[in-house]
PDB file of C-alpha atoms in Angstrom:
ATOM      1  CA  MET A   1      18.446   9.905  -6.175  1.00 35.00           C
ATOM      2  CA  PRO A   2      17.240   9.657  -9.779  1.00 36.00           C
ATOM      3  CA  LYS A   3      15.962  13.002 -10.974  1.00 35.00           C
ATOM      4  CA  ARG A   4      12.852  11.463 -12.501  1.00 36.00           C
ATOM      5  CA  ASN A   5      11.643   9.979  -9.228  1.00 36.00           C
ATOM      6  CA  THR A   6       8.056  11.171  -8.692  1.00 39.00           C
ATOM      7  CA  PRO A   7       6.657  11.393  -5.139  1.00 43.00           C
ATOM      8  CA  ILE A   8       2.970  10.931  -4.410  1.00 44.00           C
ATOM      9  CA  PRO A   9       1.525  14.382  -5.129  1.00 48.00           C
ATOM     10  CA  GLU A  10      -1.262  16.374  -3.554  1.00 51.00           C
ATOM     11  CA  VAL A  11      -4.090  15.991  -6.060  1.00 49.00           C
ATOM     12  CA  SER A  12      -6.962  18.384  -6.614  1.00 57.00           C
ATOM     13  CA  SER A  13      -9.361  16.049  -8.421  1.00 62.00           C
ATOM     14  CA  GLU A  14     -10.355  12.402  -8.865  1.00 57.00           C
ATOM     15  CA  GLN A  15      -8.971  12.556 -12.415  1.00 63.00           C
ATOM     16  CA  GLU A  16      -5.506  13.631 -11.254  1.00 64.00           C
ATOM     17  CA  LEU A  17      -5.456  10.868  -8.655  1.00 56.00           C
ATOM     18  CA  SER A  18      -6.467   8.234 -11.228  1.00 59.00           C
ATOM     19  CA  GLU A  19      -3.854   9.401 -13.723  1.00 64.00           C
ATOM     20  CA  PHE A  20      -1.109   9.287 -11.117  1.00 60.00           C
ATOM     21  CA  LEU A  21      -2.096   5.816  -9.924  1.00 57.00           C
ATOM     22  CA  MET A  22      -2.317   4.443 -13.461  1.00 59.00           C
ATOM     23  CA  LYS A  23       1.131   5.755 -14.321  1.00 60.00           C
ATOM     24  CA  HIS A  24       3.044   4.820 -11.186  1.00 56.00           C
ATOM     25  CA  LEU A  25       1.089   2.306  -9.120  1.00 59.00           C
ATOM     26  CA  GLY A  26      -0.875   0.306 -11.697  1.00 62.00           C
ATOM     27  CA  GLU A  27       0.084  -3.192 -10.543  1.00 68.00           C
ATOM     28  CA  ASN A  28      -0.286  -2.279  -6.871  1.00 69.00           C
ATOM     29  CA  LEU A  29      -3.749  -0.898  -7.560  1.00 72.00           C
ATOM     30  CA  LYS A  30      -4.761  -4.054  -9.444  1.00 77.00           C
ATOM     31  CA  GLU A  31      -3.866  -6.140  -6.418  1.00 78.00           C
ATOM     32  CA  ALA A  32      -5.719  -3.708  -4.157  1.00 79.00           C
ATOM     33  CA  ILE A  33      -8.862  -3.973  -6.294  1.00 82.00           C
ATOM     34  CA  ARG A  34      -8.537  -7.772  -6.450  1.00 82.00           C
ATOM     35  CA  ALA A  35      -8.416  -8.063  -2.647  1.00 83.00           C
ATOM     36  CA  THR A  36     -11.118  -5.452  -2.067  1.00 86.00           C
ATOM     37  CA  VAL A  37     -13.646  -6.977  -4.487  1.00 87.00           C
ATOM     38  CA  SER A  38     -13.082 -10.466  -3.062  1.00 87.00           C
ATOM     39  CA  VAL A  39     -13.616  -9.236   0.508  1.00 87.00           C
ATOM     40  CA  LEU A  40     -16.695  -7.167  -0.390  1.00 87.00           C
ATOM     41  CA  VAL A  41     -18.435 -10.071  -2.116  1.00 87.00           C
ATOM     42  CA  LYS A  42     -17.716 -12.384   0.826  1.00 86.00           C
ATOM     43  CA  THR A  43     -18.850  -9.672   3.280  1.00 87.00           C
ATOM     44  CA  GLU A  44     -22.190  -9.281   1.527  1.00 86.00           C
ATOM     45  CA  MET A  45     -22.641 -13.055   1.307  1.00 87.00           C
ATOM     46  CA  ALA A  46     -22.061 -13.340   5.058  1.00 85.00           C
ATOM     47  CA  LYS A  47     -24.636 -10.579   5.594  1.00 85.00           C
ATOM     48  CA  VAL A  48     -27.159 -12.418   3.373  1.00 85.00           C
ATOM     49  CA  ARG A  49     -26.502 -15.679   5.205  1.00 86.00           C
ATOM     50  CA  GLU A  50     -27.151 -14.068   8.604  1.00 86.00           C
ATOM     51  CA  GLU A  51     -30.400 -12.463   7.419  1.00 85.00           C
ATOM     52  CA  LEU A  52     -31.649 -15.696   5.824  1.00 85.00           C
ATOM     53  CA  PHE A  53     -30.909 -17.700   8.961  1.00 87.00           C
ATOM     54  CA  ARG A  54     -32.682 -15.111  11.101  1.00 87.00           C
ATOM     55  CA  GLU A  55     -35.780 -15.169   8.856  1.00 85.00           C
ATOM     56  CA  THR A  56     -36.047 -18.869   7.875  1.00 85.00           C
ATOM     57  CA  GLY A  57     -33.630 -20.805  10.044  1.00 84.00           C
ATOM     58  CA  GLN A  58     -31.782 -21.965   6.921  1.00 82.00           C
ATOM     59  CA  ARG A  59     -27.993 -21.733   7.187  1.00 82.00           C
ATOM     60  CA  LEU A  60     -26.075 -21.535   3.917  1.00 84.00           C
ATOM     61  CA  GLN A  61     -22.576 -22.992   3.853  1.00 87.00           C
ATOM     62  CA  PHE A  62     -19.565 -21.533   2.042  1.00 85.00           C
ATOM     63  CA  ASN A  63     -17.888 -23.879  -0.420  1.00 87.00           C
ATOM     64  CA  GLY A  64     -14.572 -22.465  -1.620  1.00 86.00           C
ATOM     65  CA  THR A  65     -14.151 -19.849  -4.325  1.00 88.00           C
ATOM     66  CA  TYR A  66     -14.203 -19.489  -8.098  1.00 89.00           C
ATOM     67  CA  GLY A  67     -12.435 -16.996 -10.362  1.00 90.00           C
ATOM     68  CA  ARG A  68     -14.079 -13.982 -11.986  1.00 88.00           C
ATOM     69  CA  HIS A  69     -12.504 -11.434 -14.324  1.00 87.00           C
ATOM     70  CA  LEU A  70     -12.996  -7.707 -13.837  1.00 84.00           C
ATOM     71  CA  LEU A  71     -12.476  -4.859 -16.298  1.00 78.00           C
ATOM     72  CA  SER A  72     -11.259  -1.873 -14.296  1.00 74.00           C
ATOM     73  CA  PRO A  73      -9.620   1.486 -15.047  1.00 67.00           C
ATOM     74  CA  ALA A  74      -6.369  -0.206 -13.960  1.00 68.00           C
ATOM     75  CA  GLY A  75      -6.765  -2.812 -16.704  1.00 74.00           C
ATOM     76  CA  LYS A  76      -8.142  -6.338 -16.779  1.00 81.00           C
ATOM     77  CA  ILE A  77      -7.890  -8.149 -13.447  1.00 83.00           C
ATOM     78  CA  GLU A  78      -8.087 -11.909 -13.912  1.00 85.00           C
ATOM     79  CA  SER A  79      -9.236 -14.667 -11.588  1.00 85.00           C
ATOM     80  CA  ILE A  80     -10.469 -12.651  -8.614  1.00 86.00           C
ATOM     81  CA  PRO A  81     -11.365 -15.265  -5.948  1.00 85.00           C
ATOM     82  CA  VAL A  82     -15.099 -14.999  -5.291  1.00 86.00           C
ATOM     83  CA  ALA A  83     -16.704 -16.943  -2.433  1.00 85.00           C
ATOM     84  CA  ARG A  84     -19.678 -19.175  -3.202  1.00 86.00           C
ATOM     85  CA  PHE A  85     -22.354 -21.116  -1.317  1.00 87.00           C
ATOM     86  CA  ARG A  86     -22.483 -24.906  -1.569  1.00 86.00           C
ATOM     87  CA  ASP A  87     -26.073 -24.924  -2.816  1.00 83.00           C
ATOM     88  CA  GLY A  88     -25.996 -21.542  -4.553  1.00 83.00           C
ATOM     89  CA  LEU A  89     -27.955 -18.397  -3.724  1.00 81.00           C
ATOM     90  CA  PRO A  90     -31.750 -18.451  -3.290  1.00 78.00           C
ATOM     91  CA  GLU A  91     -33.497 -17.356  -6.502  1.00 77.00           C
ATOM     92  CA  ASP A  92     -34.870 -14.145  -4.988  1.00 76.00           C
ATOM     93  CA  VAL A  93     -31.478 -12.978  -3.675  1.00 80.00           C
ATOM     94  CA  GLU A  94     -29.189 -10.802  -5.776  1.00 82.00           C
ATOM     95  CA  LEU A  95     -25.797  -9.618  -4.572  1.00 86.00           C
ATOM     96  CA  ALA A  96     -25.279  -5.893  -5.088  1.00 85.00           C
ATOM     97  CA  SER A  97     -21.494  -6.372  -4.956  1.00 86.00           C
ATOM     98  CA  MET A  98     -21.583  -8.533  -8.099  1.00 85.00           C
ATOM     99  CA  ARG A  99     -22.315  -5.363 -10.084  1.00 82.00           C
ATOM    100  CA  LEU A 100     -18.617  -4.630  -9.771  1.00 83.00           C
ATOM    101  CA  PHE A 101     -17.978  -7.291 -12.426  1.00 81.00           C
ATOM    102  CA  GLY A 102     -19.971  -5.376 -15.031  1.00 71.00           C
ATOM    103  CA  GLU A 103     -18.588  -2.577 -17.134  1.00 56.00           C
ATOM    104  CA  GLU A 104     -15.903  -0.200 -15.897  1.00 50.00           C
ATOM    105  CA  GLN A 105     -16.723   1.086 -12.417  1.00 64.00           C
ATOM    106  CA  SER A 106     -14.955   4.454 -12.141  1.00 67.00           C
ATOM    107  CA  ARG A 107     -16.671   5.439  -8.883  1.00 69.00           C
ATOM    108  CA  PHE A 108     -15.610   2.208  -7.207  1.00 76.00           C
ATOM    109  CA  HIS A 109     -12.091   2.570  -8.595  1.00 72.00           C
ATOM    110  CA  ASP A 110     -11.759   6.074  -7.168  1.00 72.00           C
ATOM    111  CA  LEU A 111     -12.960   4.904  -3.743  1.00 74.00           C
ATOM    112  CA  VAL A 112     -10.434   2.056  -3.687  1.00 79.00           C
ATOM    113  CA  ALA A 113      -7.684   4.347  -4.972  1.00 71.00           C
ATOM    114  CA  HIS A 114      -8.265   6.865  -2.166  1.00 70.00           C
ATOM    115  CA  MET A 115      -8.552   4.129   0.436  1.00 74.00           C
ATOM    116  CA  HIS A 116      -5.296   2.413  -0.458  1.00 70.00           C
ATOM    117  CA  LEU A 117      -3.358   5.591  -1.145  1.00 63.00           C
ATOM    118  CA  ALA A 118      -4.308   7.176   2.182  1.00 64.00           C
ATOM    119  CA  GLY A 119      -4.311   3.917   4.178  1.00 70.00           C
ATOM    120  CA  ILE A 120      -7.031   1.414   5.007  1.00 77.00           C
ATOM    121  CA  SER A 121      -9.233   2.110   8.011  1.00 78.00           C
ATOM    122  CA  GLN A 122     -12.526   0.752   9.329  1.00 81.00           C
ATOM    123  CA  ARG A 123     -14.162   4.074   8.467  1.00 83.00           C
ATOM    124  CA  LYS A 124     -13.084   3.684   4.820  1.00 82.00           C
ATOM    125  CA  ILE A 125     -14.305   0.073   4.729  1.00 84.00           C
ATOM    126  CA  ASP A 126     -17.647   1.223   6.162  1.00 85.00           C
ATOM    127  CA  ARG A 127     -18.008   3.859   3.449  1.00 83.00           C
ATOM    128  CA  LEU A 128     -16.989   1.389   0.744  1.00 83.00           C
ATOM    129  CA  CYS A 129     -19.572  -1.148   1.934  1.00 83.00           C
ATOM    130  CA  ARG A 130     -22.310   1.505   1.963  1.00 82.00           C
ATOM    131  CA  GLU A 131     -21.372   2.682  -1.541  1.00 82.00           C
ATOM    132  CA  VAL A 132     -21.270  -0.838  -2.983  1.00 83.00           C
ATOM    133  CA  PHE A 133     -24.251  -2.390  -1.177  1.00 80.00           C
ATOM    134  CA  GLY A 134     -26.404   0.731  -1.068  1.00 77.00           C
ATOM    135  CA  ALA A 135     -27.046   0.253   2.653  1.00 73.00           C
ATOM    136  CA  ARG A 136     -25.180   0.238   5.943  1.00 76.00           C
ATOM    137  CA  VAL A 137     -23.776  -2.980   7.362  1.00 76.00           C
ATOM    138  CA  SER A 138     -23.274  -3.775  11.030  1.00 80.00           C
ATOM    139  CA  PRO A 139     -20.127  -2.544  12.812  1.00 83.00           C
ATOM    140  CA  GLN A 140     -19.126  -6.182  13.382  1.00 82.00           C
ATOM    141  CA  THR A 141     -19.388  -6.931   9.658  1.00 79.00           C
ATOM    142  CA  THR A 142     -17.309  -3.836   8.860  1.00 82.00           C
ATOM    143  CA  LYS A 143     -14.691  -4.893  11.419  1.00 82.00           C
ATOM    144  CA  GLU A 144     -14.456  -8.403   9.965  1.00 81.00           C
ATOM    145  CA  ALA A 145     -14.147  -7.062   6.406  1.00 81.00           C
ATOM    146  CA  PHE A 146     -11.444  -4.631   7.553  1.00 80.00           C
ATOM    147  CA  GLU A 147      -9.412  -7.366   9.280  1.00 80.00           C
ATOM    148  CA  GLU A 148      -9.718  -9.770   6.339  1.00 83.00           C
ATOM    149  CA  LEU A 149      -8.680  -7.101   3.864  1.00 79.00           C
ATOM    150  CA  LEU A 150      -5.610  -6.248   5.937  1.00 75.00           C
ATOM    151  CA  GLU A 151      -4.660  -9.939   6.022  1.00 78.00           C
ATOM    152  CA  GLN A 152      -5.072 -10.254   2.256  1.00 78.00           C
ATOM    153  CA  GLU A 153      -3.041  -7.100   1.668  1.00 75.00           C
ATOM    154  CA  ALA A 154      -0.221  -8.386   3.869  1.00 74.00           C
ATOM    155  CA  PHE A 155      -0.229 -11.788   2.158  1.00 73.00           C
ATOM    156  CA  GLN A 156      -0.224 -10.322  -1.349  1.00 75.00           C
ATOM    157  CA  VAL A 157       2.655  -7.972  -0.602  1.00 80.00           C
ATOM    158  CA  ASN A 158       4.812 -10.223   1.576  1.00 84.00           C
ATOM    159  CA  GLY A 159       3.948 -13.472  -0.222  1.00 83.00           C
ATOM    160  CA  THR A 160       4.843 -12.427  -3.775  1.00 82.00           C
ATOM    161  CA  SER A 161       8.042 -13.740  -5.368  1.00 86.00           C
ATOM    162  CA  LEU A 162      10.698 -11.129  -6.133  1.00 88.00           C
ATOM    163  CA  MET A 163      12.774 -13.407  -8.374  1.00 83.00           C
ATOM    164  CA  GLU A 164      11.888 -11.519 -11.555  1.00 74.00           C
ATOM    165  CA  ALA A 165      11.355  -8.107  -9.978  1.00 69.00           C
ATOM    166  CA  PRO A 166      13.058  -5.547 -12.287  1.00 69.00           C
ATOM    167  CA  TYR A 167      13.689  -3.024  -9.515  1.00 78.00           C
ATOM    168  CA  THR A 168      17.069  -1.301  -9.687  1.00 88.00           C
ATOM    169  CA  PHE A 169      16.335   1.353  -7.041  1.00 93.00           C
ATOM    170  CA  LEU A 170      15.333   0.399  -3.512  1.00 94.00           C
ATOM    171  CA  PHE A 171      13.713   2.809  -1.027  1.00 94.00           C
ATOM    172  CA  LEU A 172      13.832   1.756   2.642  1.00 95.00           C
ATOM    173  CA  ASP A 173      12.168   3.540   5.552  1.00 93.00           C
ATOM    174  CA  GLY A 174      10.447   3.006   8.880  1.00 91.00           C
ATOM    175  CA  ILE A 175       6.954   4.366   9.568  1.00 87.00           C
ATOM    176  CA  TRP A 176       6.175   4.842  13.263  1.00 87.00           C
ATOM    177  CA  GLN A 177       2.605   4.363  14.453  1.00 81.00           C
ATOM    178  CA  THR A 178       0.631   3.661  17.613  1.00 82.00           C
ATOM    179  CA  VAL A 179      -0.639   0.093  17.892  1.00 78.00           C
ATOM    180  CA  LYS A 180      -2.817  -1.650  20.450  1.00 76.00           C
ATOM    181  CA  SER A 181      -1.839  -4.990  21.930  1.00 76.00           C
ATOM    182  CA  ARG A 182      -4.481  -7.703  21.504  1.00 72.00           C
ATOM    183  CA  ARG A 183      -3.259  -9.392  24.682  1.00 79.00           C
ATOM    184  CA  THR A 184      -2.931  -6.499  27.124  1.00 84.00           C
ATOM    185  CA  GLY A 185      -4.970  -3.768  25.434  1.00 79.00           C
ATOM    186  CA  GLU A 186      -2.099  -1.336  25.980  1.00 84.00           C
ATOM    187  CA  THR A 187      -0.972   1.051  23.241  1.00 85.00           C
ATOM    188  CA  ARG A 188       2.611   1.756  22.295  1.00 86.00           C
ATOM    189  CA  LYS A 189       4.703   3.011  19.422  1.00 87.00           C
ATOM    190  CA  ARG A 190       5.928   0.455  16.903  1.00 88.00           C
ATOM    191  CA  VAL A 191       7.542   0.827  13.517  1.00 90.00           C
ATOM    192  CA  THR A 192       6.635  -0.678  10.154  1.00 90.00           C
ATOM    193  CA  LEU A 193       9.748  -1.323   8.067  1.00 93.00           C
ATOM    194  CA  VAL A 194       8.897  -0.795   4.398  1.00 93.00           C
ATOM    195  CA  ALA A 195      10.700  -1.483   1.112  1.00 93.00           C
ATOM    196  CA  LEU A 196       9.615   0.132  -2.150  1.00 91.00           C
ATOM    197  CA  GLY A 197      11.182  -0.799  -5.496  1.00 90.00           C
ATOM    198  CA  MET A 198      11.509   1.309  -8.633  1.00 88.00           C
ATOM    199  CA  ASP A 199      12.603   0.175 -12.094  1.00 86.00           C
ATOM    200  CA  GLU A 200      15.357   1.868 -14.104  1.00 85.00           C
ATOM    201  CA  THR A 201      12.886   4.055 -15.991  1.00 82.00           C
ATOM    202  CA  CYS A 202      11.597   5.421 -12.657  1.00 78.00           C
ATOM    203  CA  GLU A 203       8.056   4.867 -13.972  1.00 75.00           C
ATOM    204  CA  THR A 204       7.102   1.628 -12.190  1.00 76.00           C
ATOM    205  CA  GLN A 205       6.950   1.566  -8.387  1.00 80.00           C
ATOM    206  CA  ARG A 206       5.864  -1.266  -6.124  1.00 83.00           C
ATOM    207  CA  ILE A 207       5.826  -1.980  -2.409  1.00 86.00           C
ATOM    208  CA  LEU A 208       8.054  -5.053  -2.082  1.00 90.00           C
ATOM    209  CA  GLY A 209       7.411  -5.850   1.559  1.00 90.00           C
ATOM    210  CA  PHE A 210       6.787  -4.591   5.071  1.00 89.00           C
ATOM    211  CA  ASN A 211       7.272  -5.874   8.599  1.00 89.00           C
ATOM    212  CA  LEU A 212       6.226  -4.656  12.042  1.00 86.00           C
ATOM    213  CA  ALA A 213       9.126  -4.193  14.475  1.00 89.00           C
ATOM    214  CA  PHE A 214       9.813  -2.665  17.883  1.00 90.00           C
ATOM    215  CA  GLU A 215      12.847  -0.626  16.805  1.00 92.00           C
ATOM    216  CA  GLU A 216      14.704   0.558  13.692  1.00 93.00           C
ATOM    217  CA  ASP A 217      17.834  -1.161  14.951  1.00 95.00           C
ATOM    218  CA  GLU A 218      20.334  -3.245  12.995  1.00 95.00           C
ATOM    219  CA  SER A 219      18.861  -6.639  13.905  1.00 95.00           C
ATOM    220  CA  SER A 220      15.328  -5.587  12.847  1.00 95.00           C
ATOM    221  CA  TRP A 221      16.538  -4.304   9.480  1.00 96.00           C
ATOM    222  CA  VAL A 222      18.714  -7.394   8.907  1.00 96.00           C
ATOM    223  CA  LYS A 223      15.728  -9.647   9.580  1.00 95.00           C
ATOM    224  CA  PHE A 224      13.542  -7.633   7.190  1.00 95.00           C
ATOM    225  CA  LEU A 225      16.123  -7.497   4.387  1.00 95.00           C
ATOM    226  CA  GLN A 226      16.818 -11.225   4.708  1.00 95.00           C
ATOM    227  CA  MET A 227      13.077 -11.833   4.356  1.00 93.00           C
ATOM    228  CA  LEU A 228      13.161  -9.904   1.066  1.00 93.00           C
ATOM    229  CA  GLU A 229      16.217 -11.877  -0.083  1.00 93.00           C
ATOM    230  CA  LYS A 230      14.487 -15.189   0.622  1.00 92.00           C
ATOM    231  CA  ARG A 231      11.664 -14.054  -1.669  1.00 91.00           C
ATOM    232  CA  GLY A 232      14.188 -13.401  -4.444  1.00 91.00           C
ATOM    233  CA  LEU A 233      15.421  -9.819  -4.079  1.00 91.00           C
ATOM    234  CA  ASP A 234      19.115  -9.553  -5.025  1.00 89.00           C
ATOM    235  CA  LEU A 235      20.617  -6.651  -3.069  1.00 89.00           C
ATOM    236  CA  ALA A 236      23.873  -6.986  -4.997  1.00 87.00           C
ATOM    237  CA  LYS A 237      22.050  -6.092  -8.235  1.00 87.00           C
ATOM    238  CA  THR A 238      20.390  -3.036  -6.717  1.00 91.00           C
ATOM    239  CA  ARG A 239      21.904   0.043  -8.351  1.00 91.00           C
ATOM    240  CA  LEU A 240      21.081   2.401  -5.488  1.00 94.00           C
ATOM    241  CA  VAL A 241      19.492   2.224  -2.039  1.00 95.00           C
ATOM    242  CA  ILE A 242      17.729   5.366  -0.790  1.00 93.00           C
ATOM    243  CA  ALA A 243      17.452   5.518   3.019  1.00 92.00           C
ATOM    244  CA  ASP A 244      16.999   8.007   5.855  1.00 88.00           C
ATOM    245  CA  GLY A 245      20.546   7.714   7.180  1.00 84.00           C
ATOM    246  CA  GLY A 246      19.620   5.875  10.407  1.00 89.00           C
ATOM    247  CA  GLY A 247      22.504   3.914  11.910  1.00 93.00           C
ATOM    248  CA  GLY A 248      20.579   0.649  12.252  1.00 94.00           C
ATOM    249  CA  LEU A 249      19.693   0.485   8.555  1.00 95.00           C
ATOM    250  CA  LEU A 250      23.145   1.590   7.402  1.00 94.00           C
ATOM    251  CA  ASN A 251      24.800  -1.109   9.531  1.00 95.00           C
ATOM    252  CA  ALA A 252      22.388  -3.745   8.191  1.00 95.00           C
ATOM    253  CA  LEU A 253      23.161  -2.781   4.570  1.00 95.00           C
ATOM    254  CA  GLU A 254      26.883  -2.782   5.302  1.00 94.00           C
ATOM    255  CA  ARG A 255      26.521  -6.278   6.718  1.00 94.00           C
ATOM    256  CA  LEU A 256      24.392  -7.765   3.918  1.00 95.00           C
ATOM    257  CA  SER A 257      25.431  -5.805   0.824  1.00 93.00           C
ATOM    258  CA  PRO A 258      28.525  -3.663   1.466  1.00 93.00           C
ATOM    259  CA  GLU A 259      29.082  -2.816  -2.221  1.00 92.00           C
ATOM    260  CA  THR A 260      25.614  -1.372  -2.877  1.00 92.00           C
ATOM    261  CA  PRO A 261      25.660   2.463  -3.143  1.00 93.00           C
ATOM    262  CA  ILE A 262      23.507   4.305  -0.587  1.00 93.00           C
ATOM    263  CA  GLN A 263      22.039   7.782  -0.810  1.00 91.00           C
ATOM    264  CA  THR A 264      20.242   9.676   1.919  1.00 86.00           C
ATOM    265  CA  CYS A 265      16.629  10.407   0.990  1.00 83.00           C
ATOM    266  CA  LEU A 266      16.221  14.016  -0.142  1.00 83.00           C
ATOM    267  CA  SER A 267      13.044  14.459   1.914  1.00 83.00           C
ATOM    268  CA  HIS A 268      14.974  13.595   5.077  1.00 81.00           C
ATOM    269  CA  ARG A 269      17.757  15.999   4.112  1.00 83.00           C
ATOM    270  CA  TYR A 270      15.182  18.744   3.566  1.00 86.00           C
ATOM    271  CA  ARG A 271      13.687  18.113   7.002  1.00 85.00           C
ATOM    272  CA  ASN A 272      17.093  18.175   8.684  1.00 86.00           C
ATOM    273  CA  VAL A 273      17.831  21.614   7.205  1.00 89.00           C
ATOM    274  CA  LEU A 274      14.354  23.082   7.731  1.00 89.00           C
ATOM    275  CA  LYS A 275      14.369  21.986  11.367  1.00 89.00           C
ATOM    276  CA  TYR A 276      17.035  24.649  12.059  1.00 93.00           C
ATOM    277  CA  THR A 277      15.528  27.299   9.739  1.00 93.00           C
ATOM    278  CA  PRO A 278      13.509  30.214  11.224  1.00 93.00           C
ATOM    279  CA  HIS A 279       9.810  29.835  10.493  1.00 91.00           C
ATOM    280  CA  LYS A 280       9.594  32.979   8.336  1.00 90.00           C
ATOM    281  CA  LEU A 281      12.368  31.668   6.050  1.00 91.00           C
ATOM    282  CA  LYS A 282      11.171  28.061   5.675  1.00 90.00           C
ATOM    283  CA  SER A 283       9.311  28.636   2.384  1.00 90.00           C
ATOM    284  CA  GLU A 284      12.263  30.459   0.818  1.00 90.00           C
ATOM    285  CA  MET A 285      14.719  27.863   2.093  1.00 90.00           C
ATOM    286  CA  GLY A 286      12.511  25.072   0.720  1.00 87.00           C
ATOM    287  CA  ARG A 287      12.575  26.626  -2.759  1.00 88.00           C
ATOM    288  CA  ASP A 288      16.370  26.989  -2.598  1.00 88.00           C
ATOM    289  CA  LEU A 289      16.802  23.379  -1.533  1.00 86.00           C
ATOM    290  CA  HIS A 290      14.604  22.234  -4.398  1.00 85.00           C
ATOM    291  CA  LYS A 291      16.756  24.175  -6.870  1.00 85.00           C
ATOM    292  CA  LEU A 292      19.947  22.746  -5.427  1.00 85.00           C
ATOM    293  CA  THR A 293      18.887  19.112  -5.466  1.00 81.00           C
ATOM    294  CA  GLY A 294      17.463  19.527  -8.980  1.00 80.00           C
ATOM    295  CA  ALA A 295      20.896  20.410 -10.372  1.00 82.00           C
ATOM    296  CA  ALA A 296      22.032  18.200 -13.249  1.00 82.00           C
ATOM    297  CA  ASP A 297      25.609  17.714 -11.989  1.00 85.00           C
ATOM    298  CA  LYS A 298      28.097  18.762  -9.319  1.00 86.00           C
ATOM    299  CA  GLU A 299      29.232  21.873 -11.218  1.00 88.00           C
ATOM    300  CA  ALA A 300      25.661  23.120 -11.607  1.00 87.00           C
ATOM    301  CA  PHE A 301      25.031  22.372  -7.919  1.00 85.00           C
ATOM    302  CA  LEU A 302      28.021  24.467  -6.798  1.00 88.00           C
ATOM    303  CA  LYS A 303      27.009  27.364  -9.041  1.00 87.00           C
ATOM    304  CA  GLN A 304      23.469  27.275  -7.674  1.00 84.00           C
ATOM    305  CA  ALA A 305      24.768  27.103  -4.084  1.00 83.00           C
ATOM    306  CA  GLU A 306      26.976  30.144  -4.675  1.00 85.00           C
ATOM    307  CA  ALA A 307      24.041  32.062  -6.190  1.00 82.00           C
TER     308      ALA A 307
END
């Protein structure tokens, strides 16, 4: 694994979080802000439409979108799709969410950064709506905004071309989670297969794609990797793949790109060792492992291991 690879840290302040995101996840954050602003404006417009219909019986109709630019701490975000009404807004109605298109909105940026870094949830969408609109919205409105934002996130990640993606290091992993079936209502464990790319400088990282599967078996990984290849990812040009060592993924890589070097993720190696380490020695063992894997070359590694 490249020594300069930087994991997501535990941050102690909004400033530290912002600096980390700007350095490593700038483009991802731009797309997150783009989707979030678009959904928030549409959510408030739907709220206004419901209230107007309830009070006057007039029903406003949506009529496509238009592009608006936004200056954010992540840089200029162009052509954010903003919903509009066919006949425009009533003169006495002003959308609070449109304030986001004014000058830099650090508070909003920090909220979005936390939300996307920690994972989107309905609770986070509810808080974001209250912060932006200055008032609570109905649970149904929050639910609809949450579902639409998830759909936009999935489309933006899985629908983006990878033809020109300058990612020479590829991180692959499966994230297990409990999901609820819309058909039966039953819950069960399923896995999200995720690919993250990093350029040769180790400064730019981007989620390249994800897919929900039932298992981390060979066929699931082959299907996911082929999806990435169809979007333009060239596995043969990948300098190194970092994986958890699972048999299904290793077999899939052997099948699709047998010449690509593979390295087991250091975090997984740490866990494998610490699992068999007595609790009172875990901290000391963790420090030793960090020293070992930070060695510059094999000779330095062996000297450190002997010490």
